[in-house]
PDB file of C-alpha atoms and ligand atoms in Angstrom:
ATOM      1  CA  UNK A  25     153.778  -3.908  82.980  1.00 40.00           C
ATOM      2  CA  UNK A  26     150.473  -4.089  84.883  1.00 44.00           C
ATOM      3  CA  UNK A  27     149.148  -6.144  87.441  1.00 40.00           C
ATOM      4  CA  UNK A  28     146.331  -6.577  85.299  1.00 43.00           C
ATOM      5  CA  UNK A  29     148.330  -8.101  81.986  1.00 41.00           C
ATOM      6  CA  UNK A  30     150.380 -10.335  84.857  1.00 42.00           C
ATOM      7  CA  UNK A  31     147.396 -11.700  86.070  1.00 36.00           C
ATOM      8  CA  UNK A  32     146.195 -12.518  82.426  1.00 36.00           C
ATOM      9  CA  UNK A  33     149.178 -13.609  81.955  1.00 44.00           C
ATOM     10  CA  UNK A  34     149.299 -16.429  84.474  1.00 38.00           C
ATOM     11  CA  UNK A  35     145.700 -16.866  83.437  1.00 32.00           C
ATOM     12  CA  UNK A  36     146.518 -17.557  79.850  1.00 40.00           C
ATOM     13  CA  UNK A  37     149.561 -19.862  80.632  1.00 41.00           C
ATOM     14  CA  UNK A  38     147.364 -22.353  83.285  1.00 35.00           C
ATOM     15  CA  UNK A  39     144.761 -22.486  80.169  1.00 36.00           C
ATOM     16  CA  UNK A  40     147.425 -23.283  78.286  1.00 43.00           C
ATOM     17  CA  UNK A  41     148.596 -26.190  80.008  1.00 37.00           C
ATOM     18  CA  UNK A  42     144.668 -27.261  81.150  1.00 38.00           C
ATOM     19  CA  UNK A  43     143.471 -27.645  77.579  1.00 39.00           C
ATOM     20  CA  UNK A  44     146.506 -28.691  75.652  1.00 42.00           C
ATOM     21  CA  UNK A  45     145.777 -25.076  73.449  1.00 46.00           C
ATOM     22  CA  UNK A  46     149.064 -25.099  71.541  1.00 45.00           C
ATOM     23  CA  UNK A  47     146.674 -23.935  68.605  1.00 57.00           C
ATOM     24  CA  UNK A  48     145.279 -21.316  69.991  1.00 68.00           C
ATOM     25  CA  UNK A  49     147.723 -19.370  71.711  1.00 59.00           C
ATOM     26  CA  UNK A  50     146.927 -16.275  69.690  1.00 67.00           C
ATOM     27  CA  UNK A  51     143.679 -15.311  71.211  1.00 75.00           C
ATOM     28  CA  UNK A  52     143.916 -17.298  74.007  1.00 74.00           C
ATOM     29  CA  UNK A  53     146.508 -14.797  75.190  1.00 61.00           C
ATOM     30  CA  UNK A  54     143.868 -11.576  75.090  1.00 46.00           C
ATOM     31  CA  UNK A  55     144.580  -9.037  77.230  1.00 41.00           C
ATOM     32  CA  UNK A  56     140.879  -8.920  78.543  1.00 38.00           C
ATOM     33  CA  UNK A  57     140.105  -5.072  78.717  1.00 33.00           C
ATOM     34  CA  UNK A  58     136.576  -4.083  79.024  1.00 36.00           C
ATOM     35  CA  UNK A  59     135.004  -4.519  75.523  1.00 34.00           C
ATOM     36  CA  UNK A  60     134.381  -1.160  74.248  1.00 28.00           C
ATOM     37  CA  UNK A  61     132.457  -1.938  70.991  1.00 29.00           C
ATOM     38  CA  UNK A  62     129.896  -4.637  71.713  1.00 33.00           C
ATOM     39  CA  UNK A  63     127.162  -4.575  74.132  1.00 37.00           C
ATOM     40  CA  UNK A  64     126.717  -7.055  76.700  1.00 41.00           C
ATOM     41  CA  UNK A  65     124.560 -10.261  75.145  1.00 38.00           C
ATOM     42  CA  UNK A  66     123.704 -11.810  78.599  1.00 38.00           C
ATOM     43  CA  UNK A  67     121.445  -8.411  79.139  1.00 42.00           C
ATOM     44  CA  UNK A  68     119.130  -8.782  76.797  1.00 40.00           C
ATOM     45  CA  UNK A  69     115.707  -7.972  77.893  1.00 39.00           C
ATOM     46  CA  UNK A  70     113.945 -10.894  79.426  1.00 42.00           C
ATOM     47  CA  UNK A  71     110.079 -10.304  77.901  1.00 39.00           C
ATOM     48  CA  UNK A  72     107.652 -12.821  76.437  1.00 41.00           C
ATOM     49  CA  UNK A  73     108.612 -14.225  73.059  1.00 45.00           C
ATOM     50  CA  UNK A  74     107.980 -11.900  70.163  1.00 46.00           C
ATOM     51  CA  UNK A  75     105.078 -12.417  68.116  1.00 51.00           C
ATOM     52  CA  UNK A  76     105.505 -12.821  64.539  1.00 49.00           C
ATOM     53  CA  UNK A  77     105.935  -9.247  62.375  1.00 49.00           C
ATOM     54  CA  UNK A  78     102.461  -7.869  61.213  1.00 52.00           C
ATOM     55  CA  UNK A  79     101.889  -9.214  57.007  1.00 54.00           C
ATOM     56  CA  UNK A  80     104.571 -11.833  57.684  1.00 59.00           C
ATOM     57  CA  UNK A  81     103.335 -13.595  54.411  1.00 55.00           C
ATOM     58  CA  UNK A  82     104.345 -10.737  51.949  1.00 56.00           C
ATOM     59  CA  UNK A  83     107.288  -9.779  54.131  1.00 64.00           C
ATOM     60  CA  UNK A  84     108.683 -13.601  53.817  1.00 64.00           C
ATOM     61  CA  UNK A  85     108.241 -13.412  49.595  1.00 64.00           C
ATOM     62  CA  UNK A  86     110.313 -10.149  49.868  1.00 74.00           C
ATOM     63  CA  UNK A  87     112.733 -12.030  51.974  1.00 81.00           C
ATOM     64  CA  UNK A  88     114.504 -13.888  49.437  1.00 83.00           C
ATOM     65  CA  UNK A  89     117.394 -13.942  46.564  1.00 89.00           C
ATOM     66  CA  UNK A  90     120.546 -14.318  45.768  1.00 94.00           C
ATOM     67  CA  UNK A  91     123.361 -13.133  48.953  1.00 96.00           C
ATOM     68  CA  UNK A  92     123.724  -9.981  46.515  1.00 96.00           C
ATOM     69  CA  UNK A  93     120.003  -9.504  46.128  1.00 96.00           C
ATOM     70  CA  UNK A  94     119.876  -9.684  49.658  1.00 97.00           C
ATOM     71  CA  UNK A  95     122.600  -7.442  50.226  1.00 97.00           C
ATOM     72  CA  UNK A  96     120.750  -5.156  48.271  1.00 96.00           C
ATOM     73  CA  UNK A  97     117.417  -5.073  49.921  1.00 96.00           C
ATOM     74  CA  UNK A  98     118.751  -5.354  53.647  1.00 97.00           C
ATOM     75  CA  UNK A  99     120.536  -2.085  52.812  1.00 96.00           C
ATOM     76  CA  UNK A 100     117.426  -0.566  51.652  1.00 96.00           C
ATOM     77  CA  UNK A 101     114.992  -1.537  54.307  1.00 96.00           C
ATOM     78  CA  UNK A 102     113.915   0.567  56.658  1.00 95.00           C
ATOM     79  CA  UNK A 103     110.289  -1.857  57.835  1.00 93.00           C
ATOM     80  CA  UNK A 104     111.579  -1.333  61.670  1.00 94.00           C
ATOM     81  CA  UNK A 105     112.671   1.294  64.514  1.00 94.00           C
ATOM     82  CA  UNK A 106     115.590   0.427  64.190  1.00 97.00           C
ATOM     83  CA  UNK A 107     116.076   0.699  60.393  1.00 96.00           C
ATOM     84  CA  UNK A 108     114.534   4.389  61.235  1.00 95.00           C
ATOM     85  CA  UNK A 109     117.597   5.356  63.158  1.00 95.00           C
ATOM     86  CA  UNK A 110     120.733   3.337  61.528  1.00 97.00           C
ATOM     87  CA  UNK A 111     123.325   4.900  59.526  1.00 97.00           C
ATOM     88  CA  UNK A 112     123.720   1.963  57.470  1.00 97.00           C
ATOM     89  CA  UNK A 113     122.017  -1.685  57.332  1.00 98.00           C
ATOM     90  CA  UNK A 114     124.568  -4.383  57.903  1.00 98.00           C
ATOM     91  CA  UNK A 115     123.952  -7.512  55.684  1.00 98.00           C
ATOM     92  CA  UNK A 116     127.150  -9.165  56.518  1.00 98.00           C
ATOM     93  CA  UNK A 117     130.829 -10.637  55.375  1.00 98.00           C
ATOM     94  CA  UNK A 118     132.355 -14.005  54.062  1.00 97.00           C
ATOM     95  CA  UNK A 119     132.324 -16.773  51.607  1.00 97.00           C
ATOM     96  CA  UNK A 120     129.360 -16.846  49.710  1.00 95.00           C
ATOM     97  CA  UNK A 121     129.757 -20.809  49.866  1.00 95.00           C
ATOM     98  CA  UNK A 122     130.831 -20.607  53.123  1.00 98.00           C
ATOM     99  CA  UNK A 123     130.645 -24.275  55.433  1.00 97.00           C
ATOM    100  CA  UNK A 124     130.075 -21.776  58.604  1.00 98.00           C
ATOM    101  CA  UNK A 125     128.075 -19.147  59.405  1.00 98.00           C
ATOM    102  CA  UNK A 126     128.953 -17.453  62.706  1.00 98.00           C
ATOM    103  CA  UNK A 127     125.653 -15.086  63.988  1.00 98.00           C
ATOM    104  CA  UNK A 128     126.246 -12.450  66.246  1.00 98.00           C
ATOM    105  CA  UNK A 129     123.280 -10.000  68.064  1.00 97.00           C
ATOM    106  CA  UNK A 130     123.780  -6.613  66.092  1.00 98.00           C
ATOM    107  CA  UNK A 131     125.624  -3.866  64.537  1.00 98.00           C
ATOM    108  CA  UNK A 132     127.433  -1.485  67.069  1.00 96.00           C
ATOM    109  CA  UNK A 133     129.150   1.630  66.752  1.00 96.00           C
ATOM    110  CA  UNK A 134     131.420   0.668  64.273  1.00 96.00           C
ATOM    111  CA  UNK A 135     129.283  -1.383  62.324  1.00 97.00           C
ATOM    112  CA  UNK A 136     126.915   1.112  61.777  1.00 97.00           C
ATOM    113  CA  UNK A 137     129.651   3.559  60.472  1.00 97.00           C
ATOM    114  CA  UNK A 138     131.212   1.378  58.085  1.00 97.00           C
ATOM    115  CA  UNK A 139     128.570  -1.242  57.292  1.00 97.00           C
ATOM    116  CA  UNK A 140     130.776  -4.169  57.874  1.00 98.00           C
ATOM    117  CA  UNK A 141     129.963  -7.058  61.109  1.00 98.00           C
ATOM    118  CA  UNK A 142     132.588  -7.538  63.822  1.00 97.00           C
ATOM    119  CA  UNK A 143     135.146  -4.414  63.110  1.00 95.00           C
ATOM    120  CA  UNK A 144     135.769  -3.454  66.229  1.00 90.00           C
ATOM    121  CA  UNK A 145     137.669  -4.997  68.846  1.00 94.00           C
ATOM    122  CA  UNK A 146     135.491  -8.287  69.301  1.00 95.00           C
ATOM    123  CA  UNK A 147     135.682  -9.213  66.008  1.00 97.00           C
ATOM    124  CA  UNK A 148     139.429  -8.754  65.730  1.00 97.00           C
ATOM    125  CA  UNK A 149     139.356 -11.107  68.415  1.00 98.00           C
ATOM    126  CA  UNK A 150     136.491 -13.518  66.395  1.00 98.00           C
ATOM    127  CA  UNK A 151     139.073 -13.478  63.507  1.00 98.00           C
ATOM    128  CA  UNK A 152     141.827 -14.858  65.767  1.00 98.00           C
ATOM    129  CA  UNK A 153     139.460 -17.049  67.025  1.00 98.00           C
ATOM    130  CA  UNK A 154     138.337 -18.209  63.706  1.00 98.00           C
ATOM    131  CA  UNK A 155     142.029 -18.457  62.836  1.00 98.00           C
ATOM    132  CA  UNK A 156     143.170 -21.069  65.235  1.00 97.00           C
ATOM    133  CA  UNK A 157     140.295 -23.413  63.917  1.00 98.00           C
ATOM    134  CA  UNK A 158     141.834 -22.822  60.477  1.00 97.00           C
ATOM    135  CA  UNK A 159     138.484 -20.583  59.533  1.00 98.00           C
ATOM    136  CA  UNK A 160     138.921 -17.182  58.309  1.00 97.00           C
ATOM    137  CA  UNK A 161     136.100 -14.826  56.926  1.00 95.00           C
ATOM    138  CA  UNK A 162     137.589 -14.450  53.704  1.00 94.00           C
ATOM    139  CA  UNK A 163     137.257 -18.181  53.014  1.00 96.00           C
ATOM    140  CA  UNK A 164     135.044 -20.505  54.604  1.00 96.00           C
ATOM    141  CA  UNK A 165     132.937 -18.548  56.535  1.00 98.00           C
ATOM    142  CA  UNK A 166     130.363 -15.855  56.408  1.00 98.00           C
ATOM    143  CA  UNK A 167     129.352 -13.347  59.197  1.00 98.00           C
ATOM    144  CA  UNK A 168     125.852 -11.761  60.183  1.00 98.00           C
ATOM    145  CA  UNK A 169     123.869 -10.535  63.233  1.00 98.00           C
ATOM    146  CA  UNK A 170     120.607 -11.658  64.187  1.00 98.00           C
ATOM    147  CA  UNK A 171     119.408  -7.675  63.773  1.00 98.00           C
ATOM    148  CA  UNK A 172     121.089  -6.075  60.303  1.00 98.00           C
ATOM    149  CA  UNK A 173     120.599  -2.517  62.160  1.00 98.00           C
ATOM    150  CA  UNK A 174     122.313  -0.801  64.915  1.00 98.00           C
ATOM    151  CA  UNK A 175     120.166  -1.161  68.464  1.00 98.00           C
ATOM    152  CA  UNK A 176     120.735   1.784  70.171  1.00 97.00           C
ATOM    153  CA  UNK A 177     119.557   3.052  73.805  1.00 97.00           C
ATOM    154  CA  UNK A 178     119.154   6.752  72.515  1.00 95.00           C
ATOM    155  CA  UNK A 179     118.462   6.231  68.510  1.00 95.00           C
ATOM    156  CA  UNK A 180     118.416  10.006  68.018  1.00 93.00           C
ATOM    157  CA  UNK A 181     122.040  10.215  68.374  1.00 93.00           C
ATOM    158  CA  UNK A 182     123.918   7.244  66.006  1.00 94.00           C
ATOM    159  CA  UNK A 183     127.120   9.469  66.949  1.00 95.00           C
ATOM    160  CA  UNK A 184     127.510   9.187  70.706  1.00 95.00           C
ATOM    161  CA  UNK A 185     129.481   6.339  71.806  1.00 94.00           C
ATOM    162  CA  UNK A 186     128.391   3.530  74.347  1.00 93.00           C
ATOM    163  CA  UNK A 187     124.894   3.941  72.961  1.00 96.00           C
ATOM    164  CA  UNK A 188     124.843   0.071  71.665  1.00 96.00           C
ATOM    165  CA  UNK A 189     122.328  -2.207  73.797  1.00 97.00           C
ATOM    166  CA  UNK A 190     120.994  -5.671  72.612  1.00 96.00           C
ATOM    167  CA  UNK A 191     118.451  -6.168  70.522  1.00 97.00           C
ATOM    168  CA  UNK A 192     114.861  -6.485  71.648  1.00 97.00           C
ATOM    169  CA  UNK A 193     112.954 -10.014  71.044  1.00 97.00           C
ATOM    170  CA  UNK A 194     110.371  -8.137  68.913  1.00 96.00           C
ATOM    171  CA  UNK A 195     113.393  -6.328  67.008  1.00 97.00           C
ATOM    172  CA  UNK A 196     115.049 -10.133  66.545  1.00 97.00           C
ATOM    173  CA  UNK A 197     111.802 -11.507  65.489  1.00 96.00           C
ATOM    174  CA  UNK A 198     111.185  -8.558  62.619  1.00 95.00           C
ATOM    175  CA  UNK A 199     114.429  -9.385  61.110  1.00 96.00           C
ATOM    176  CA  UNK A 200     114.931 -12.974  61.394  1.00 95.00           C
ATOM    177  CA  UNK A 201     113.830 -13.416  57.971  1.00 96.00           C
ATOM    178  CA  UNK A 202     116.496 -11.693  56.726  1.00 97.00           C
ATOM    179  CA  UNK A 203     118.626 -14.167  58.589  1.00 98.00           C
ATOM    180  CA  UNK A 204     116.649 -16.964  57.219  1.00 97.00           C
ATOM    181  CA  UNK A 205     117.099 -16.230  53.635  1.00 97.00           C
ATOM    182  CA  UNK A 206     120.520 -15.710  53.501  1.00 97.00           C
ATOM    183  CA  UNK A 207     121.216 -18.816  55.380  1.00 98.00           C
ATOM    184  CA  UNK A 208     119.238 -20.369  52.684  1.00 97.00           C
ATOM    185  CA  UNK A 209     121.395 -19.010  49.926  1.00 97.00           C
ATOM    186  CA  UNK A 210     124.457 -19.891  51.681  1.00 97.00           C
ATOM    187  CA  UNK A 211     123.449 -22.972  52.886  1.00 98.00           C
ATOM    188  CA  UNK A 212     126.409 -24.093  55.624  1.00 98.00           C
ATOM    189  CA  UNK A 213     126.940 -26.697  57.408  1.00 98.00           C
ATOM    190  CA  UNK A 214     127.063 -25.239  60.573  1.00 98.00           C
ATOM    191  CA  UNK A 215     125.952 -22.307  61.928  1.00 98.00           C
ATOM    192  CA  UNK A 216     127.398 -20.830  65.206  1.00 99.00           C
ATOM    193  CA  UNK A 217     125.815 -18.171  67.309  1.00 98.00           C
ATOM    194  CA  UNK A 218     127.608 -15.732  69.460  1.00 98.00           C
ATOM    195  CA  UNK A 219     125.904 -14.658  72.628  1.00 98.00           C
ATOM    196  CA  UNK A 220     122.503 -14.883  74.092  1.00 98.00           C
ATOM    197  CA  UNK A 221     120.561 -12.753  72.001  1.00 98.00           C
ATOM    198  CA  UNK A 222     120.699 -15.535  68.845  1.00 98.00           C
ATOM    199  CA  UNK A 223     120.882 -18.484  70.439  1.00 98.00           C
ATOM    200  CA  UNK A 224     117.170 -17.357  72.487  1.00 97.00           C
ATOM    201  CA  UNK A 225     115.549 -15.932  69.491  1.00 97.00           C
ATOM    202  CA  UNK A 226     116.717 -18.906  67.321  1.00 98.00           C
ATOM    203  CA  UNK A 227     116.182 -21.777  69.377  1.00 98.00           C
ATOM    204  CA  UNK A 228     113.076 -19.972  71.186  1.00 97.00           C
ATOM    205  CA  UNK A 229     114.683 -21.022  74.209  1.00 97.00           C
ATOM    206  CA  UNK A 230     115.227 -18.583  76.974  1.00 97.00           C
ATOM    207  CA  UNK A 231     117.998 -21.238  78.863  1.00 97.00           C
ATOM    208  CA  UNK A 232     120.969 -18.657  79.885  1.00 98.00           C
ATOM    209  CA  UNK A 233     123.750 -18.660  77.550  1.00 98.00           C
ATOM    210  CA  UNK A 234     125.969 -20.603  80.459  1.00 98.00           C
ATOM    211  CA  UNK A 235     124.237 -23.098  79.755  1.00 98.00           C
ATOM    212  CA  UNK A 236     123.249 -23.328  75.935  1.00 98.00           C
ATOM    213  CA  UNK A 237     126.536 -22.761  75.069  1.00 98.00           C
ATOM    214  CA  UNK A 238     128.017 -25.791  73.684  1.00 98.00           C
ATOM    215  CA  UNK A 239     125.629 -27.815  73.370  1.00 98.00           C
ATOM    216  CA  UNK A 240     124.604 -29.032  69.241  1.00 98.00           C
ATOM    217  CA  UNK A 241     121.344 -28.143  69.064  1.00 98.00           C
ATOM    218  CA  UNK A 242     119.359 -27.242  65.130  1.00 98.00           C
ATOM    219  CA  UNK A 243     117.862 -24.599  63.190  1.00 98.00           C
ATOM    220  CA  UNK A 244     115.536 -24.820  60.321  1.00 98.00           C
ATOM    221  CA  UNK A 245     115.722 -21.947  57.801  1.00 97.00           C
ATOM    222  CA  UNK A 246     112.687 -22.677  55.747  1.00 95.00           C
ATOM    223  CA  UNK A 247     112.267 -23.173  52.105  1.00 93.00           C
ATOM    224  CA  UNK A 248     112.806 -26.933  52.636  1.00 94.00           C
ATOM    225  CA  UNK A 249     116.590 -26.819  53.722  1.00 94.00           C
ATOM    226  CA  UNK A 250     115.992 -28.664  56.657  1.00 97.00           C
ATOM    227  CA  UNK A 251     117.584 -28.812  60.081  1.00 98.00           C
ATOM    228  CA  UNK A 252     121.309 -27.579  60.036  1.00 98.00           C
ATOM    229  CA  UNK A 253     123.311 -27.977  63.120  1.00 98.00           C
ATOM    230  CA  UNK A 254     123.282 -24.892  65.775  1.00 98.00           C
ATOM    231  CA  UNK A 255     125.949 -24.441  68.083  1.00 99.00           C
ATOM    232  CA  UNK A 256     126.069 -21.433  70.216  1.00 98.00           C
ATOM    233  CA  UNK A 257     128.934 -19.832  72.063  1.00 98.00           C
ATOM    234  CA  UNK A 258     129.767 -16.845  74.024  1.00 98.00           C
ATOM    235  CA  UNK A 259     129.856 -13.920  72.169  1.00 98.00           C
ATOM    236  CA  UNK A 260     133.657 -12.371  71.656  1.00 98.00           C
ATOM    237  CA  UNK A 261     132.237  -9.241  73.812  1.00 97.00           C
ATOM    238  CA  UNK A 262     132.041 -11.450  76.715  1.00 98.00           C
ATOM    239  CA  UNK A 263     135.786 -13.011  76.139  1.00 98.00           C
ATOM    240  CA  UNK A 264     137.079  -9.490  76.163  1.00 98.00           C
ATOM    241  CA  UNK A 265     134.494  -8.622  79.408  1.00 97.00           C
ATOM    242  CA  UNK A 266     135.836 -11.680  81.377  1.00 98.00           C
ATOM    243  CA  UNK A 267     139.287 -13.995  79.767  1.00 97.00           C
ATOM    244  CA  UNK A 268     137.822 -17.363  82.184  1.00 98.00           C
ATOM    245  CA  UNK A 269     135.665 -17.861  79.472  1.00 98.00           C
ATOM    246  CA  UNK A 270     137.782 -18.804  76.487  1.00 98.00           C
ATOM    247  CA  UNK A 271     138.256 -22.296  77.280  1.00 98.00           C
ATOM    248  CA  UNK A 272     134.934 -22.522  76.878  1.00 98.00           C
ATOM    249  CA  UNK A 273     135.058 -20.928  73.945  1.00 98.00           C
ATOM    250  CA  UNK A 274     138.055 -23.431  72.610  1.00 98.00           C
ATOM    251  CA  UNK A 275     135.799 -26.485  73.748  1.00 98.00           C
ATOM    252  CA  UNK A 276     133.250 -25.221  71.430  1.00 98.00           C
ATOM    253  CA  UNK A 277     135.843 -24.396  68.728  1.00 98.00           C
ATOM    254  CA  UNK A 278     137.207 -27.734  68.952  1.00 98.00           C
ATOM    255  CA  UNK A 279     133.843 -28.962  68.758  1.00 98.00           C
ATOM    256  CA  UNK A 280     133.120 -27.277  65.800  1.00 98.00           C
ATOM    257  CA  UNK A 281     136.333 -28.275  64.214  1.00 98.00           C
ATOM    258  CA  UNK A 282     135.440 -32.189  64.787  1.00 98.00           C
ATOM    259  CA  UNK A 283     131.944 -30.953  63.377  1.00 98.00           C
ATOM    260  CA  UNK A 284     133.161 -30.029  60.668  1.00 98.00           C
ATOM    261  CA  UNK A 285     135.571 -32.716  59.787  1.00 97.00           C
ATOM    262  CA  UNK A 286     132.772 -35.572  59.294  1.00 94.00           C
TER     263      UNK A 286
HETATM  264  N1  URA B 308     129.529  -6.428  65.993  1.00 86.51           N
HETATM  265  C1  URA B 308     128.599  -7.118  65.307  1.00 86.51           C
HETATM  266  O1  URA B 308     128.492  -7.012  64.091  1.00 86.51           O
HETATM  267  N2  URA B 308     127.806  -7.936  65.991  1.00 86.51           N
HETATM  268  C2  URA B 308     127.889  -8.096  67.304  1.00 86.51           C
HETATM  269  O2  URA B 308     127.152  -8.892  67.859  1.00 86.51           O
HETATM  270  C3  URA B 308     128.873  -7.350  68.001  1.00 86.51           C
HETATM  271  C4  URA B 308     129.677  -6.522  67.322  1.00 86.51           C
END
């Protein structure tokens, strides 16, 4: 066994006994490689907030439907860069009706393959996570990135590996309204974001992720929902990157869970 897993190990049982985290002993016990599949959400680029997409009024009427119709048209649009260079638009997973919408930054690798959110190694992890709040995907939640298209450093070649990079505030800012209408058809409770890259573009607030995390914060949607509660977290990348920050991660669960319970 390596001196690596020991150390995680140890790691896993002090948490353990810190945080009382009997619940969430599955995940909590990661073995903390180096995510593979996710790139890193505290590098996003630090520019100027994005201006608002060029014929925003048009694109917002286009922006709307049913989750299906939505489905539809997210798959079929191709208004940015990076819709140029994807393989396949990712509109996202879950409960239609679902009380929690967890956002992450973008498609990777693997996303952009099979079409699907969170397949790869951080969102096995999310599911666990998910899991020891009693949420699952197929349930009570539903599962989208801020950008429905794969960012890529070099986006003539979708095939290479470690090509994934976070998405640009201009790139967040011409999809958002994607974002926006299908938290309007879902309409959660909650909605969670995972990483730096949402919880900035969001919130239009470039605090780091250290310190946003955690703290209930709220997001208006449009279309006369009104302000739904915002809490953002560290990405499941970032768990995998460095294990010290899941019980940080289980405050915010726990946090969530109370949330959720009024
Ligand atoms: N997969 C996604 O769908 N989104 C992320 O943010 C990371 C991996």
């Amino acid at each position: 066994m390596s001196a690596e897993l020991d150390e995680l190990k140890d790691l896993t049982r002090a948490l353990r006994r810190r945080a009382s985290m009997s619940d969430a002993s599955d995940w909590t016990s990661g073995r903390g490689a180096k995510a593979a599949d996710a790139a890193a959400p505290e590098s996003a680029p630090k520019t100027a907030p994005a201006k608002p997409a060029r014929n925003a009024a048009p694109i917002a009427a286009a922006r709307s439907g049913s989750l299906d119709e939505l489905a539809t048209k997210i798959q079929a649009c191709r208004a940015c860069e990076l819709g140029k260079y994807r393989l396949q638009a990712v509109p996202g997973v879950g409960a239609r009706d679902a009380k929690v919408m967890m956002i992450g930054e973008g498609p990777g690798f693997q996303e952009d393959h099979t079409g699907e959110p969170f397949v790869g190694r951080s969102g096995q992890l999310l599911d666990k996570i998910l899991e020891s709040i009693g949420l699952s995907r197929k349930t009570n939640v539903y599962i989208a990135n801020i950008v429905k298209c794969h960012p890529m450093k070099n986006p003539s070649d979708p095939e290479s590996h470690g090509n994934d990079r976070p998405p640009t505030p201009e790139e967040m800012d011409e999809c958002r309204g994607w974002l926006e209408a299908q938290i309007r058809a879902i309409k959660p409770k909650v909605l969670v974001t995972l990483g730096a890259s949402p919880a900035k573009a969001l919130l239009r607030d470039q605090t780091p992720i250290t310190k946003l995390r955690g703290q209930w914060r709220t997001f208006d949607p449009g279309g006369g929902l009104g302000p739904i509660k915002l809490l953002p977290t560290f990405h499941p990348a970032a768990l995998l990157r460095n294990p010290e920050l899941k019980k940080d991660v289980w405050e915010d669960m726990k946090s969530l869970r109370q949330e959720l319970s009024k």
